[in-house]
XYZ file of N, CA and C in Angstrom:
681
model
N 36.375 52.958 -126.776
C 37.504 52.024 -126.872
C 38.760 52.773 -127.322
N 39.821 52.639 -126.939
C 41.334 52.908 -127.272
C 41.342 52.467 -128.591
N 42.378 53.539 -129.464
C 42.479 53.468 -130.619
C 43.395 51.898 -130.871
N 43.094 51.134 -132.104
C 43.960 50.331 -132.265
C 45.617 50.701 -133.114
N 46.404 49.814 -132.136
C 47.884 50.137 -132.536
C 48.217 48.517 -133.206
N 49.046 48.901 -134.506
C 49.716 47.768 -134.790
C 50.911 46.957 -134.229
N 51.270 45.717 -134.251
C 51.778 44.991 -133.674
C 53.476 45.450 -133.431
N 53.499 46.460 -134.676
C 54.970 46.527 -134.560
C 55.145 47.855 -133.847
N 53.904 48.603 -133.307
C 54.242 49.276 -132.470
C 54.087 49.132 -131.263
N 53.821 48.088 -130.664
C 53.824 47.518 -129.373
C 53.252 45.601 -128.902
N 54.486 45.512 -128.396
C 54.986 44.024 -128.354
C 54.141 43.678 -126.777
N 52.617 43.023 -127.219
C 52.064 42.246 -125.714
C 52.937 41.040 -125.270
N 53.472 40.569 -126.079
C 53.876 39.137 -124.924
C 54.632 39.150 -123.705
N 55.762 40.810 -123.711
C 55.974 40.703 -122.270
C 55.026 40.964 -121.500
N 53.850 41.229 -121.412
C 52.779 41.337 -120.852
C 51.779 40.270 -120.159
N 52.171 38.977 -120.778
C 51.219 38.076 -120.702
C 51.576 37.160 -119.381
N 50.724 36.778 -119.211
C 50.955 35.517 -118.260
C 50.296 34.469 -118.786
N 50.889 33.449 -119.523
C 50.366 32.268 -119.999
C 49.667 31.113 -119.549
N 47.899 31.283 -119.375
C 47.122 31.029 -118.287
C 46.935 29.312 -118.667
N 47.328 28.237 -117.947
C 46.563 27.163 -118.007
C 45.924 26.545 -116.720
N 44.907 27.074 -116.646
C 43.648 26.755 -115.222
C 42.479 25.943 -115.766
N 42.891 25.140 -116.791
C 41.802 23.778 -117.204
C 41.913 22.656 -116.294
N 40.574 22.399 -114.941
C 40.523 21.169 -114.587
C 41.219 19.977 -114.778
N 41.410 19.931 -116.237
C 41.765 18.315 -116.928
C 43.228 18.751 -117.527
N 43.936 19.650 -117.156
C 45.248 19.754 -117.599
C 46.189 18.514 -117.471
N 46.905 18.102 -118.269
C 47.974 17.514 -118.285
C 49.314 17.662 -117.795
N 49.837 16.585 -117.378
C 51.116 17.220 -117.507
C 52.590 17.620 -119.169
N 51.475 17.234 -119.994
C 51.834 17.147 -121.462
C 51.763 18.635 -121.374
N 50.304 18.864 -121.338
C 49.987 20.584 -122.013
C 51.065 21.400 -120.964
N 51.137 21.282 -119.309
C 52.294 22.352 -119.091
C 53.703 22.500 -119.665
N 53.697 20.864 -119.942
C 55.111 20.958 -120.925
C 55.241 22.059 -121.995
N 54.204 22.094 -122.698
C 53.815 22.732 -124.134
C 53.635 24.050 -123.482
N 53.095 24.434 -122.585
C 52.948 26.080 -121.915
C 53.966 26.405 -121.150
N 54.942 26.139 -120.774
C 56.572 26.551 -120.597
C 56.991 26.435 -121.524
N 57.323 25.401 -122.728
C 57.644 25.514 -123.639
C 57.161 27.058 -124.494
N 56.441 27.539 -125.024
C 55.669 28.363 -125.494
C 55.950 29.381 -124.701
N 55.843 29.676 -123.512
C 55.987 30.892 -122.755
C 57.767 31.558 -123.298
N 58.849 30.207 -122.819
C 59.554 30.725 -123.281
C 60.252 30.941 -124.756
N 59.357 30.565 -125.655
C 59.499 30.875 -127.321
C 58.829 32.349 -127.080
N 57.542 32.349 -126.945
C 57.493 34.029 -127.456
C 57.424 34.810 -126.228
N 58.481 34.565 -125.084
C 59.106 35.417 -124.174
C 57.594 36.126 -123.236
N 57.067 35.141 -122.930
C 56.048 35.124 -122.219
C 56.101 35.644 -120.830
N 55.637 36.989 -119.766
C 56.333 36.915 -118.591
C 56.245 35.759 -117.703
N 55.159 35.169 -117.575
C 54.999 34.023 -116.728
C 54.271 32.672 -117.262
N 54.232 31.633 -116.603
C 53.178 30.458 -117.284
C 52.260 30.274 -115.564
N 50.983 30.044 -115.495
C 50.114 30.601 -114.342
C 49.734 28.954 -114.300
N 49.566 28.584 -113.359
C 49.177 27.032 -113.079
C 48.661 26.849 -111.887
N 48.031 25.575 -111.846
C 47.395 25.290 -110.732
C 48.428 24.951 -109.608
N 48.357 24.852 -108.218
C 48.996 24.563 -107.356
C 49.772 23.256 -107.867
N 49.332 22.186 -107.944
C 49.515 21.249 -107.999
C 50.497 20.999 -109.233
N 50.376 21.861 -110.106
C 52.015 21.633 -111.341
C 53.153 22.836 -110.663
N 52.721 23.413 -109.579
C 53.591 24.125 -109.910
C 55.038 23.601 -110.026
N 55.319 22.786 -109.093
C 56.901 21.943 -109.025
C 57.254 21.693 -110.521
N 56.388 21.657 -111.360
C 56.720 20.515 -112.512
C 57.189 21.925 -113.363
N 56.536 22.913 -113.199
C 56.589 24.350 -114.166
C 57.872 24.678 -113.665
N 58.046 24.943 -112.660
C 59.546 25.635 -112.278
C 60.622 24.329 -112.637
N 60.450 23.358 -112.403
C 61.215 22.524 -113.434
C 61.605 22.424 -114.620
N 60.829 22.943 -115.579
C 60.538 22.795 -116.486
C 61.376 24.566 -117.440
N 61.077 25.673 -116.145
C 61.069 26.547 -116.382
C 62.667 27.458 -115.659
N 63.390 26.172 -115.048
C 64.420 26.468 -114.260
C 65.610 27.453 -115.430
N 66.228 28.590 -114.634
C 66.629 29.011 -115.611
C 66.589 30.000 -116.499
N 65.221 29.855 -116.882
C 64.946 30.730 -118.094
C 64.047 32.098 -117.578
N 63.460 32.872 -118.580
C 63.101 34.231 -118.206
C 61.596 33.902 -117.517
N 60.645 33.409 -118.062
C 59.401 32.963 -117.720
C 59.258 32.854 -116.455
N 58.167 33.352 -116.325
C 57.960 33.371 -114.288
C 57.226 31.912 -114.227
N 57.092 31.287 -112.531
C 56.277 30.520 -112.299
C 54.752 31.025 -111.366
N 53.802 31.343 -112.364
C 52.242 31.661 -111.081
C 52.024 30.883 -111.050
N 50.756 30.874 -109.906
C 50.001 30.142 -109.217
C 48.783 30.806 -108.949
N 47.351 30.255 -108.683
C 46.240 30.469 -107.715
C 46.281 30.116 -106.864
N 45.649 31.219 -105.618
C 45.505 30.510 -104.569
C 43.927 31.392 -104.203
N 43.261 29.750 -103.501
C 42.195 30.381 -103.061
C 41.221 30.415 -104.216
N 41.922 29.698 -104.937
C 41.092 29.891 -106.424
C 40.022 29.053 -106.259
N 38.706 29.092 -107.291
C 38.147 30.538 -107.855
C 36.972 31.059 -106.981
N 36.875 30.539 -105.866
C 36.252 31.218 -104.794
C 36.267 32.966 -104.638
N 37.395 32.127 -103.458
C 38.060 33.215 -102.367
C 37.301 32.981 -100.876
N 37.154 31.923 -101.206
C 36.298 31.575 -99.833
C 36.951 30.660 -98.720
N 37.669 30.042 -98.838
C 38.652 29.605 -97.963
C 38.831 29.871 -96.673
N 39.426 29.645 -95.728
C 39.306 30.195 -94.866
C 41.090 30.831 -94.804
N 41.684 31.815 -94.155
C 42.419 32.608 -94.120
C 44.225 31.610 -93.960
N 43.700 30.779 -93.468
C 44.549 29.916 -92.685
C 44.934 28.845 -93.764
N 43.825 28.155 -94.804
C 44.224 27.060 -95.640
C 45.114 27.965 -96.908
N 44.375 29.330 -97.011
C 45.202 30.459 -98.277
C 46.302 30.384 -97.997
N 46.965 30.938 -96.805
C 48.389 30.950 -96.386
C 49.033 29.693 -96.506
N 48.685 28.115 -96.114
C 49.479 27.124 -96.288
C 49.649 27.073 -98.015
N 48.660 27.161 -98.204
C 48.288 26.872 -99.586
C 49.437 27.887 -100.088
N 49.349 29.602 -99.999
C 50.506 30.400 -100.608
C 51.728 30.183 -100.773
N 52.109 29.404 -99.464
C 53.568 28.981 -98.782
C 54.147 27.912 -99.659
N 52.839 26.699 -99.585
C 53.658 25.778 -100.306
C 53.320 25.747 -101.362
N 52.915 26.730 -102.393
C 53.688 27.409 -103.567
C 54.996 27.777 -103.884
N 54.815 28.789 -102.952
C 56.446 28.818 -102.984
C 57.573 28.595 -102.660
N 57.199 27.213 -101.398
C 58.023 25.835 -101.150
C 58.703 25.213 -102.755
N 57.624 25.289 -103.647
C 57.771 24.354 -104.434
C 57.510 25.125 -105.554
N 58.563 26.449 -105.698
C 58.562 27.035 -106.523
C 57.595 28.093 -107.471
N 56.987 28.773 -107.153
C 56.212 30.103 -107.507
C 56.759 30.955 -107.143
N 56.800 32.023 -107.803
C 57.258 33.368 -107.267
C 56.081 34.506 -107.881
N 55.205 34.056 -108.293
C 53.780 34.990 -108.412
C 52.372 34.449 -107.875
N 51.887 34.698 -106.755
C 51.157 34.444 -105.837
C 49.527 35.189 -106.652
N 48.850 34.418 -107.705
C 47.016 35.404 -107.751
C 45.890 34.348 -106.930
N 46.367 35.856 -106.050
C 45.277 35.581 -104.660
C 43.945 35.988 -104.705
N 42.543 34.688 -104.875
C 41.643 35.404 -104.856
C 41.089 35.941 -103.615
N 40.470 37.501 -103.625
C 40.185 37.886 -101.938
C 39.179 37.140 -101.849
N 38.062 37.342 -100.421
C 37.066 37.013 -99.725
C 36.101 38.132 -100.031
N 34.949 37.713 -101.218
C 34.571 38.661 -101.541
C 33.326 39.236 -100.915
N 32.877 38.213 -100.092
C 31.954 38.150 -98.781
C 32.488 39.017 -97.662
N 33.672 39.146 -97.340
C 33.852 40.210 -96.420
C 34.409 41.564 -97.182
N 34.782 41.373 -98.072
C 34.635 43.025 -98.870
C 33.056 43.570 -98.996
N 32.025 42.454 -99.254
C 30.254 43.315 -99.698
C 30.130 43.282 -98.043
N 30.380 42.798 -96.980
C 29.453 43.023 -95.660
C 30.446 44.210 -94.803
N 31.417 44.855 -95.454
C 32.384 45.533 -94.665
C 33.172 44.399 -94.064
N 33.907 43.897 -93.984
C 34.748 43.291 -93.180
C 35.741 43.099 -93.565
N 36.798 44.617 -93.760
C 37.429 44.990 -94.703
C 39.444 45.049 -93.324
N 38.827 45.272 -92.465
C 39.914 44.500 -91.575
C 40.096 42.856 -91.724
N 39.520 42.523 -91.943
C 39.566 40.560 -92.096
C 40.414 40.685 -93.399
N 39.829 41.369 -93.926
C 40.665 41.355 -95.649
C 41.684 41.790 -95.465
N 42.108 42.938 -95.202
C 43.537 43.127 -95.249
C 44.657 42.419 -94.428
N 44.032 41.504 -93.412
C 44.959 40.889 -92.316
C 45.073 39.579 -93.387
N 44.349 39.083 -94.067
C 44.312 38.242 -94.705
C 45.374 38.187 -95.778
N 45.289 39.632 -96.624
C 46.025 39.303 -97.866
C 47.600 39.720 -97.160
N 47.270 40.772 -96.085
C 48.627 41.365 -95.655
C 49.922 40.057 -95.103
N 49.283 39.356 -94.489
C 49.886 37.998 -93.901
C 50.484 37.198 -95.183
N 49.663 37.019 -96.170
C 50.305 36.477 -96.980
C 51.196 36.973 -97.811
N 51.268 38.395 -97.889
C 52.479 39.000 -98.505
C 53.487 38.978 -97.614
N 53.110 39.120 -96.333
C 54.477 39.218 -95.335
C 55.135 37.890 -95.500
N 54.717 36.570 -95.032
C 54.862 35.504 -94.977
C 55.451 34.976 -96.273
N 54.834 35.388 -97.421
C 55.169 34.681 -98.231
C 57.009 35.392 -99.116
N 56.496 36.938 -99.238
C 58.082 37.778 -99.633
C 57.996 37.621 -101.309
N 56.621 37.044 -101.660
C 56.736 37.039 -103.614
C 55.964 37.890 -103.964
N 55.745 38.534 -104.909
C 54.365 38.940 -106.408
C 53.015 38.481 -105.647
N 52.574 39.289 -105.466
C 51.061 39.155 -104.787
C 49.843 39.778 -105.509
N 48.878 39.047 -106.888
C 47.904 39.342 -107.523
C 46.913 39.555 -106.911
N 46.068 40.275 -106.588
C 44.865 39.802 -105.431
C 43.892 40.248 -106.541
N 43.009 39.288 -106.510
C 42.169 39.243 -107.510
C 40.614 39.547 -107.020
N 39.786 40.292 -107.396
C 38.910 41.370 -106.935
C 37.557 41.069 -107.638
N 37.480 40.126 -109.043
C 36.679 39.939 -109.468
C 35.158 40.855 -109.436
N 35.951 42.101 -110.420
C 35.475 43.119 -111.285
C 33.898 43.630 -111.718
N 33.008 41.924 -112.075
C 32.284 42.073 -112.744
C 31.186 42.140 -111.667
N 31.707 41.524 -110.523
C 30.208 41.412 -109.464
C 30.646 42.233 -108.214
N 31.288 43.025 -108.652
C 31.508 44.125 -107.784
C 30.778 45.667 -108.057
N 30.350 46.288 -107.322
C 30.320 48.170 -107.563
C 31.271 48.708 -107.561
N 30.681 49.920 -108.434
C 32.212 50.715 -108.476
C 32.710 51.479 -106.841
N 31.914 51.434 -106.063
C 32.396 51.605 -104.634
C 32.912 50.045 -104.263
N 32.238 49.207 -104.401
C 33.399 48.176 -103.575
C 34.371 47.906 -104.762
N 34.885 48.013 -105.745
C 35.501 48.153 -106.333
C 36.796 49.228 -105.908
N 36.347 50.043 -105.384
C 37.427 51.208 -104.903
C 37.921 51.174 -103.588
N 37.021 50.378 -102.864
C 37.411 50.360 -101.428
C 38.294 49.233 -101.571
N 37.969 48.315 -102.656
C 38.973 46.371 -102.700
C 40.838 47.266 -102.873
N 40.382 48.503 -103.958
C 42.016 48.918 -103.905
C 42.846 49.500 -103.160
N 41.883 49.848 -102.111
C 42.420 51.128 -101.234
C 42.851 49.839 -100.427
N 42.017 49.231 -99.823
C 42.240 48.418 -98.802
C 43.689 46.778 -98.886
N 43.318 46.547 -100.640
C 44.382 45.747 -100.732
C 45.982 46.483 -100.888
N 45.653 47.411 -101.531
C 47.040 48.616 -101.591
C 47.616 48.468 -100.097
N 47.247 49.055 -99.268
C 47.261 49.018 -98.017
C 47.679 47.724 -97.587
N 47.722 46.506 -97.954
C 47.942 45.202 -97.467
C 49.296 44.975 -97.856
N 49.890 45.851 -98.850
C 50.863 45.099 -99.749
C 51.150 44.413 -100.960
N 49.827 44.728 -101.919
C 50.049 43.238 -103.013
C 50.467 43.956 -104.052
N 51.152 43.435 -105.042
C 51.664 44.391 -106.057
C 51.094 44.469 -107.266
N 50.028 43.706 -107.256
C 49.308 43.810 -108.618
C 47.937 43.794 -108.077
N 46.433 44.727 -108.465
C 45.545 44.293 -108.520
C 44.820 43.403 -110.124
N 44.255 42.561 -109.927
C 43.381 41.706 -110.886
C 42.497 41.424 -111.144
N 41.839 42.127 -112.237
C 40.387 42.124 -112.419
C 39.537 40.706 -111.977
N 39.836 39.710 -112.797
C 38.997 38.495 -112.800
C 39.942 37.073 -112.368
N 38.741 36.186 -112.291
C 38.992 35.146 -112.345
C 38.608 34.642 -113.623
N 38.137 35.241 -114.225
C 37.361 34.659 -115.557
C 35.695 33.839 -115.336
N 35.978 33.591 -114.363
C 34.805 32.477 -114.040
C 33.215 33.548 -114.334
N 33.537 34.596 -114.021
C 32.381 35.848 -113.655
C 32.495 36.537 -114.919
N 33.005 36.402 -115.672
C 33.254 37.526 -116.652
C 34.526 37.678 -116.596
N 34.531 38.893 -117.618
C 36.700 39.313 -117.377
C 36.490 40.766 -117.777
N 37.592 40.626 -117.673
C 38.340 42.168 -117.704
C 37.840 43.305 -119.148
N 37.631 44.718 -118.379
C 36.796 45.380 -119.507
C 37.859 47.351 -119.458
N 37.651 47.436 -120.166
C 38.717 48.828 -120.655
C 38.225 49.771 -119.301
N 37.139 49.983 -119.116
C 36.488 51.049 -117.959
C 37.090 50.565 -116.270
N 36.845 49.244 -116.592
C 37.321 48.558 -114.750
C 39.113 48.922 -114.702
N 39.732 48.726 -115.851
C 41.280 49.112 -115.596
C 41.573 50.610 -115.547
N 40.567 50.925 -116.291
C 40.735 52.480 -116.143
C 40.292 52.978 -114.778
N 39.562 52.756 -113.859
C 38.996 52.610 -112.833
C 40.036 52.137 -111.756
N 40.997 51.395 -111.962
C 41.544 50.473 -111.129
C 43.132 52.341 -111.197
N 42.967 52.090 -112.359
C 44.420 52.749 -112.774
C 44.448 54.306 -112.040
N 42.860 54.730 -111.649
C 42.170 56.382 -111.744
C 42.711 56.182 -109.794
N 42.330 55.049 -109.272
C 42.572 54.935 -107.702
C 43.798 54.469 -106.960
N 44.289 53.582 -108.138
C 45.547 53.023 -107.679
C 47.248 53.874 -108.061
N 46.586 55.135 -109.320
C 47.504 56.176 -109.105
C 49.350 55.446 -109.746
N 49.079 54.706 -109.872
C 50.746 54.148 -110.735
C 51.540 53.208 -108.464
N 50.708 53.153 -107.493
C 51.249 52.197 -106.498
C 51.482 50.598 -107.076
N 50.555 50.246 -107.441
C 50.548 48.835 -107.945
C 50.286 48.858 -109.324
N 50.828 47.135 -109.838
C 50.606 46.718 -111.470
C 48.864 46.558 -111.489
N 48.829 46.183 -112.525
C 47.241 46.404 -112.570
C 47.417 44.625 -113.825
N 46.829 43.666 -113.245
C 46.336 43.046 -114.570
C 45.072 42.585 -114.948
N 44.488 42.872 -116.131
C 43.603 42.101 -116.625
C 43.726 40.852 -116.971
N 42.316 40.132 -116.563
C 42.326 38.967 -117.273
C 40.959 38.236 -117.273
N 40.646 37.770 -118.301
C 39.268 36.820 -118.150
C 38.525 37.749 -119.544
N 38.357 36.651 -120.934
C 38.097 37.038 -121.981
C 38.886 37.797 -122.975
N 39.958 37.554 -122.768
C 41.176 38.606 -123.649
C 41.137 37.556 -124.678
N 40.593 37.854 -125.638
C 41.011 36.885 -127.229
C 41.630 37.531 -128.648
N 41.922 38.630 -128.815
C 42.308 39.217 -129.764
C 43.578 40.240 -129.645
N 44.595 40.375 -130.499
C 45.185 41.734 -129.906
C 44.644 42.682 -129.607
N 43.828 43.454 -130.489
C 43.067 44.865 -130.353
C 42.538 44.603 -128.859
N 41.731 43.396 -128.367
C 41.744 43.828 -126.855
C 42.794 43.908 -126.180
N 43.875 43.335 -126.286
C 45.538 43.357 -125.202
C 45.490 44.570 -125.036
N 45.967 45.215 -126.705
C 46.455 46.604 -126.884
C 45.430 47.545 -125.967
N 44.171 47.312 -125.841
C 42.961 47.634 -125.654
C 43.009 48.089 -124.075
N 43.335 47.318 -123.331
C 43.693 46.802 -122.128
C 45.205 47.690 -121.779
N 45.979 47.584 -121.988
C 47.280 47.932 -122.312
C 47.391 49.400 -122.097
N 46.784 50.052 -123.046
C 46.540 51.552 -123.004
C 45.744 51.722 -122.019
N 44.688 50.959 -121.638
C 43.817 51.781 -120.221
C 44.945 52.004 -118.851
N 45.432 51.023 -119.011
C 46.783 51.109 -117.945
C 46.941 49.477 -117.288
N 46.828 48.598 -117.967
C 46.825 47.092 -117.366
C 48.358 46.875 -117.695
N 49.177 46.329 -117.047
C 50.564 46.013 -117.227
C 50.646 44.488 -117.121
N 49.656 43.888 -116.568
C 49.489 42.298 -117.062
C 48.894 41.918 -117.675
N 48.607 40.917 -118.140
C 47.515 39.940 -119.172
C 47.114 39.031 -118.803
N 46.317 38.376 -118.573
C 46.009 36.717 -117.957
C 44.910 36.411 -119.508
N 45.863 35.222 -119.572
C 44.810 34.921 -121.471
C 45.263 33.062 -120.833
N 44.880 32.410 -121.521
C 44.892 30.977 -122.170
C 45.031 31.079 -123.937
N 45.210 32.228 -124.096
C 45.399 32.353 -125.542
C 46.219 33.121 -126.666
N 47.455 33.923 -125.596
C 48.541 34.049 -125.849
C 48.760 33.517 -127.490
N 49.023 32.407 -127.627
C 49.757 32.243 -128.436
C 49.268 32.821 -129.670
N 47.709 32.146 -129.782
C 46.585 32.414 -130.606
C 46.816 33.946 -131.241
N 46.641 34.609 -130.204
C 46.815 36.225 -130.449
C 48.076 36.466 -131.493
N 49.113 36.146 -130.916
C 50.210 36.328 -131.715
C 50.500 36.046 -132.934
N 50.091 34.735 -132.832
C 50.422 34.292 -134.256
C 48.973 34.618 -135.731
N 48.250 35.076 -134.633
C 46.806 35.906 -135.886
C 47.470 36.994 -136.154
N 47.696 37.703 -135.123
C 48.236 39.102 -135.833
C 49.251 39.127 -136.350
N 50.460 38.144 -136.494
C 51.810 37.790 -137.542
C 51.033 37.752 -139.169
N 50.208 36.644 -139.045
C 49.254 36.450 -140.389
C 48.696 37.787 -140.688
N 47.917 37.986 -139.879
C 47.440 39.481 -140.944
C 48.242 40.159 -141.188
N 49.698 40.607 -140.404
C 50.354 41.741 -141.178
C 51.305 41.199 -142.366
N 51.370 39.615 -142.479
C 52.192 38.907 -143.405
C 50.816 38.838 -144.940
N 49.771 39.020 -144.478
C 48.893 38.631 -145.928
C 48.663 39.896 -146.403
């Protein structure tokens, strides 16, 4: 594990993307997660398709990005509903697209389907393209071929998880970071609960965060260095 650094030597919240992907979300709680994103200068607030209008509303203006999933938490979709689905995201305001791939045609080779897939939607769409690779049920060969091949498509960030499978671990970013060479952002996400993992994460070479717990983090590690 990466040595731990204290808070005042390196600031995660521009890092974060402030994840709310709870089924039963409200439109109360996105209030409260734009709100919050832009108090502790959060890069983005990540939402389901369906708030996104309400987030960029909410978020008009200010520094905080608007994400989205698409394809979420599959990736099974078919190529054609991803793209409407991408679009009218950003009809209706997103400008960070985490795309989960087709992880069925990455394990059988069908690694042309994939890239026409994610490539279309970066062309088409012209935003932030996460393509999410889901880390934990992958090999470290299809793991390397998901970067070569999504690199190649266009997306500007690869992403460990969906969370659903597990999340993000110091070796897979280091892994991601050893192939992808500084072309694309790299973010983790799925199980980040503490600073020491951000920081953790951070140093392997992850330049995003995907948490639901942002805030949590922050304001623990304010307390410990205040007691």
């Amino acid at each position: 594990m990466a040595k731990y650094i204290n808070s005042t030597d390196l600031d995660i919240a521009p890092y974060i993307d402030h994840t709310l992907l709870n089924q039963t979300a409200t439109p109360e709680q996105v209030q409260q997660f734009c709100y919050q994103a832009e108090r502790y200068k959060f890069a983005s607030v990540c939402v389901f398709p369906s708030y996104v209008k309400l987030a960029k509303e909410l978020l008009q203006g200010k520094p905080p990005k608007v994400s989205t999933v698409i394809g979420f938490p599959t990736g099974a979709t078919t190529s054609k509903v991803k793209l409407y689905e991408a679009q009218e995201a950003v009809e209706n305001g997103a400008t960070e697209l985490d795309v989960v791939i087709n992880l069925s045609w990455l394990k059988i080779g069908k690694t042309e389907e994939l890239y026409q897939e994610i490539a279309e939607i970066c062309e088409e769409t012209g935003q932030t393209v996460k393509a999410i690779i889901e880390t934990t049920i992958l090999t470290e060969e299809e793991k390397c071929l998901a970067v070569e091949v999504l690199m190649d498509a266009g997306i500007t960030y690869i992403k460990t998880s969906t969370g659903w499978y597990g999340g993000a671990t110091v070796e897979d970013v280091q892994l991601i970071k050893s192939i992808s060479k500084g072309r694309v952002g790299i973010k983790a996400s799925g199980g980040i609960r503490t600073y020491e993992q951000a920081v953790d994460l951070i140093i392997a070479g992850a330049t995003r965060l995907g948490t639901s717990r942002g805030v949590d983090i922050l304001t623990t590690e304010i307390k410990k260095e205040d007691s």
